[in-house]
Every structure is written in C-alpha cells, then in structure tokens.
Amino acid sequence: MTNPLSNSGKPTLPPSTSRSEARSPNSNAAAPAKPTASSQAAQDTVSLGQGRGTDSALTYADPRSILREERPDLASLLEQSERDVAAFMLQLRGIIDEQGLEWNKVFRGEQKLTASVEEIEAAKAAIAEDGEWGVRKTAERILNFALGTSGGDASKLDKLRAAIQDGFDQAREALGGQLPPISEDTYAAVMAELDRWGQEGMPTGPVSLAPKTQDEAAN
C-alpha cells in the first residue's frame, strides 16, 4: 500500500497531476463567450414563456429598439434649414448692397428696396402664411433646432426658452429696438409652442405647426 504522505509528512500528489492543476481545478473550463452580433440582436427582443413545460413563447420587440429606429433625423433637417437660410440671406444682402442701402435701415423701413414685379411677387410668396419664410415655417425651424439641441430632454426646456428669448432680444437690439411684425409673430408662435411643450411634454418627432386635419384633430 502506497503511503500518501511523503517523508516530510506532507501529502503527495499523483504523478499525473501538476501543482497548477491541483490549485486550479477549473482551469480547463471554457472562457465566457463574448457577445456577438446575433446575441446583441437578441437583446432587442423580449420573449414571454406561455407556461412551464411549453416550448413556444411570445416574442415582442424591445420598445427601446423601436424608439431608436423611429427617432427623427433632426440633424439632416437642421442642416438643410441652415443651408436654406444662408442662401436666402446671401441673396438678400446682395440686393441691398447692389442698391447702396444699409441693412438696418432697410429693416427699420428708413430705406426702401427697389425690385422688379417678379421679385416682389416672389418675396410676397416667401413670407406668406405657408411661405418658406412665413411665420409658421420659420417658427418650425427654430423649434426643430431647439428640439435637436436638447435631445428631447424636458429638463432643458427652460434653458431653451431663455436662449431663444436672448436671440430675439439681440435681433431687436440690432434693428433699433423693434422687430418687423412678421418676426414678432414668429416669436409669439415659438413661445406659444414652448408653453405647450411644458404642459404636454416634449415632441418625439419633427415639429409641425400646420393646422391639423379633421382626422388628426379627432385622434
């Protein structure tokens, strides 16, 4: 019979067993698998079993993944809006400079632009109720920019309001203390919509101030 104790009185190990194996009995266990694309996709679903011993299950999409997919591309909207504004301002400044006029005096009504009939009609259309530079669309651009910068965080609403207020105040100062009526109407529309956000919550999609249809109003 083999003596399990060595001459020193310490236990001996079988010849086929190394000390590292003795210290780490689980050293040969497989390492945890790293997440893969398929496992990540699985995290975007929720499965509900129908009872013990039942193989079938009800699978629903994770609401968080739906929100990620439906999030509006506000960045693209803002970029296009900025390009439109820049193009319009460049065109307007060119007309004012060509006629030797001053920007502030034109906006205060102290100087008059001369234009062709076609240019006058185009300007009227641009600032009409549904025009590109009318109250509604201008207010929508401001509000979409505010929504994009806030990330839809309702806690930032007061900061948004203060920043917009400051912007209009600076415009008033630059124009001698008073904005054109269309700009004041735009300011009122923006502030009214911010009030609505405070009462009903931040919108989850692009802002539209267009009148609702009968079907939309019913819903």
PDB file of C-alpha atoms in Angstrom, residues 117-191:
ATOM      1  CA  VAL A 117     -42.542  92.830 -60.248  1.00  0.00           C
ATOM      2  CA  GLU A 118     -41.327  89.223 -60.320  1.00  0.00           C
ATOM      3  CA  GLU A 119     -39.058  89.767 -57.320  1.00  0.00           C
ATOM      4  CA  ILE A 120     -41.849  91.458 -55.382  1.00  0.00           C
ATOM      5  CA  GLU A 121     -44.262  88.594 -56.055  1.00  0.00           C
ATOM      6  CA  ALA A 122     -41.627  86.038 -55.080  1.00  0.00           C
ATOM      7  CA  ALA A 123     -40.972  87.907 -51.827  1.00  0.00           C
ATOM      8  CA  LYS A 124     -44.683  88.031 -51.035  1.00  0.00           C
ATOM      9  CA  ALA A 125     -44.960  84.288 -51.590  1.00  0.00           C
ATOM     10  CA  ALA A 126     -41.918  83.628 -49.398  1.00  0.00           C
ATOM     11  CA  ILE A 127     -43.404  85.427 -46.389  1.00  0.00           C
ATOM     12  CA  ALA A 128     -46.986  84.276 -46.910  1.00  0.00           C
ATOM     13  CA  GLU A 129     -48.679  82.098 -44.300  1.00  0.00           C
ATOM     14  CA  ASP A 130     -47.345  78.892 -45.867  1.00  0.00           C
ATOM     15  CA  GLY A 131     -44.274  80.506 -47.431  1.00  0.00           C
ATOM     16  CA  GLU A 132     -40.741  79.343 -46.776  1.00  0.00           C
ATOM     17  CA  TRP A 133     -40.069  82.483 -44.710  1.00  0.00           C
ATOM     18  CA  GLY A 134     -43.539  82.908 -43.286  1.00  0.00           C
ATOM     19  CA  VAL A 135     -44.319  82.728 -39.580  1.00  0.00           C
ATOM     20  CA  ARG A 136     -45.130  79.022 -39.456  1.00  0.00           C
ATOM     21  CA  LYS A 137     -42.124  77.588 -41.272  1.00  0.00           C
ATOM     22  CA  THR A 138     -39.677  79.976 -39.635  1.00  0.00           C
ATOM     23  CA  ALA A 139     -41.035  79.063 -36.209  1.00  0.00           C
ATOM     24  CA  GLU A 140     -40.808  75.369 -37.105  1.00  0.00           C
ATOM     25  CA  ARG A 141     -37.125  75.753 -37.983  1.00  0.00           C
ATOM     26  CA  ILE A 142     -36.403  77.449 -34.667  1.00  0.00           C
ATOM     27  CA  LEU A 143     -38.333  74.822 -32.715  1.00  0.00           C
ATOM     28  CA  ASN A 144     -36.758  71.877 -34.541  1.00  0.00           C
ATOM     29  CA  PHE A 145     -33.331  73.320 -33.840  1.00  0.00           C
ATOM     30  CA  ALA A 146     -34.239  73.688 -30.161  1.00  0.00           C
ATOM     31  CA  LEU A 147     -35.586  70.139 -30.029  1.00  0.00           C
ATOM     32  CA  GLY A 148     -32.460  68.757 -31.674  1.00  0.00           C
ATOM     33  CA  THR A 149     -30.053  70.535 -29.349  1.00  0.00           C
ATOM     34  CA  SER A 150     -31.993  69.411 -26.267  1.00  0.00           C
ATOM     35  CA  GLY A 151     -32.191  65.778 -27.331  1.00  0.00           C
ATOM     36  CA  GLY A 152     -35.841  65.820 -26.289  1.00  0.00           C
ATOM     37  CA  ASP A 153     -34.887  66.340 -22.632  1.00  0.00           C
ATOM     38  CA  ALA A 154     -37.764  68.148 -20.912  1.00  0.00           C
ATOM     39  CA  SER A 155     -35.451  69.293 -18.106  1.00  0.00           C
ATOM     40  CA  LYS A 156     -33.730  71.600 -20.629  1.00  0.00           C
ATOM     41  CA  LEU A 157     -36.925  73.412 -21.647  1.00  0.00           C
ATOM     42  CA  ASP A 158     -36.253  76.487 -19.503  1.00  0.00           C
ATOM     43  CA  LYS A 159     -32.746  76.812 -20.954  1.00  0.00           C
ATOM     44  CA  LEU A 160     -34.155  76.547 -24.475  1.00  0.00           C
ATOM     45  CA  ARG A 161     -36.694  79.257 -23.754  1.00  0.00           C
ATOM     46  CA  ALA A 162     -34.014  81.542 -22.305  1.00  0.00           C
ATOM     47  CA  ALA A 163     -31.711  81.008 -25.302  1.00  0.00           C
ATOM     48  CA  ILE A 164     -34.492  81.751 -27.796  1.00  0.00           C
ATOM     49  CA  GLN A 165     -35.557  84.813 -25.822  1.00  0.00           C
ATOM     50  CA  ASP A 166     -31.970  86.060 -25.851  1.00  0.00           C
ATOM     51  CA  GLY A 167     -31.736  85.534 -29.611  1.00  0.00           C
ATOM     52  CA  PHE A 168     -34.846  87.601 -30.303  1.00  0.00           C
ATOM     53  CA  ASP A 169     -33.692  90.293 -27.871  1.00  0.00           C
ATOM     54  CA  GLN A 170     -30.376  90.569 -29.702  1.00  0.00           C
ATOM     55  CA  ALA A 171     -32.211  90.840 -33.023  1.00  0.00           C
ATOM     56  CA  ARG A 172     -34.381  93.640 -31.628  1.00  0.00           C
ATOM     57  CA  GLU A 173     -31.308  95.491 -30.408  1.00  0.00           C
ATOM     58  CA  ALA A 174     -29.572  95.106 -33.769  1.00  0.00           C
ATOM     59  CA  LEU A 175     -32.626  96.541 -35.535  1.00  0.00           C
ATOM     60  CA  GLY A 176     -33.012  99.537 -33.270  1.00  0.00           C
ATOM     61  CA  GLY A 177     -35.217  98.007 -30.582  1.00  0.00           C
ATOM     62  CA  GLN A 178     -38.079  96.733 -32.693  1.00  0.00           C
ATOM     63  CA  LEU A 179     -38.615  93.720 -34.938  1.00  0.00           C
ATOM     64  CA  PRO A 180     -40.738  93.688 -38.089  1.00  0.00           C
ATOM     65  CA  PRO A 181     -44.308  92.465 -37.420  1.00  0.00           C
ATOM     66  CA  ILE A 182     -43.662  89.118 -39.100  1.00  0.00           C
ATOM     67  CA  SER A 183     -40.723  88.496 -36.749  1.00  0.00           C
ATOM     68  CA  GLU A 184     -42.813  89.407 -33.698  1.00  0.00           C
ATOM     69  CA  ASP A 185     -45.494  86.978 -34.886  1.00  0.00           C
ATOM     70  CA  THR A 186     -42.817  84.309 -35.265  1.00  0.00           C
ATOM     71  CA  TYR A 187     -41.602  84.988 -31.736  1.00  0.00           C
ATOM     72  CA  ALA A 188     -45.146  84.639 -30.399  1.00  0.00           C
ATOM     73  CA  ALA A 189     -45.656  81.343 -32.260  1.00  0.00           C
ATOM     74  CA  VAL A 190     -42.403  79.896 -30.913  1.00  0.00           C
ATOM     75  CA  MET A 191     -43.133  80.870 -27.315  1.00  0.00           C
TER      76      MET A 191
END
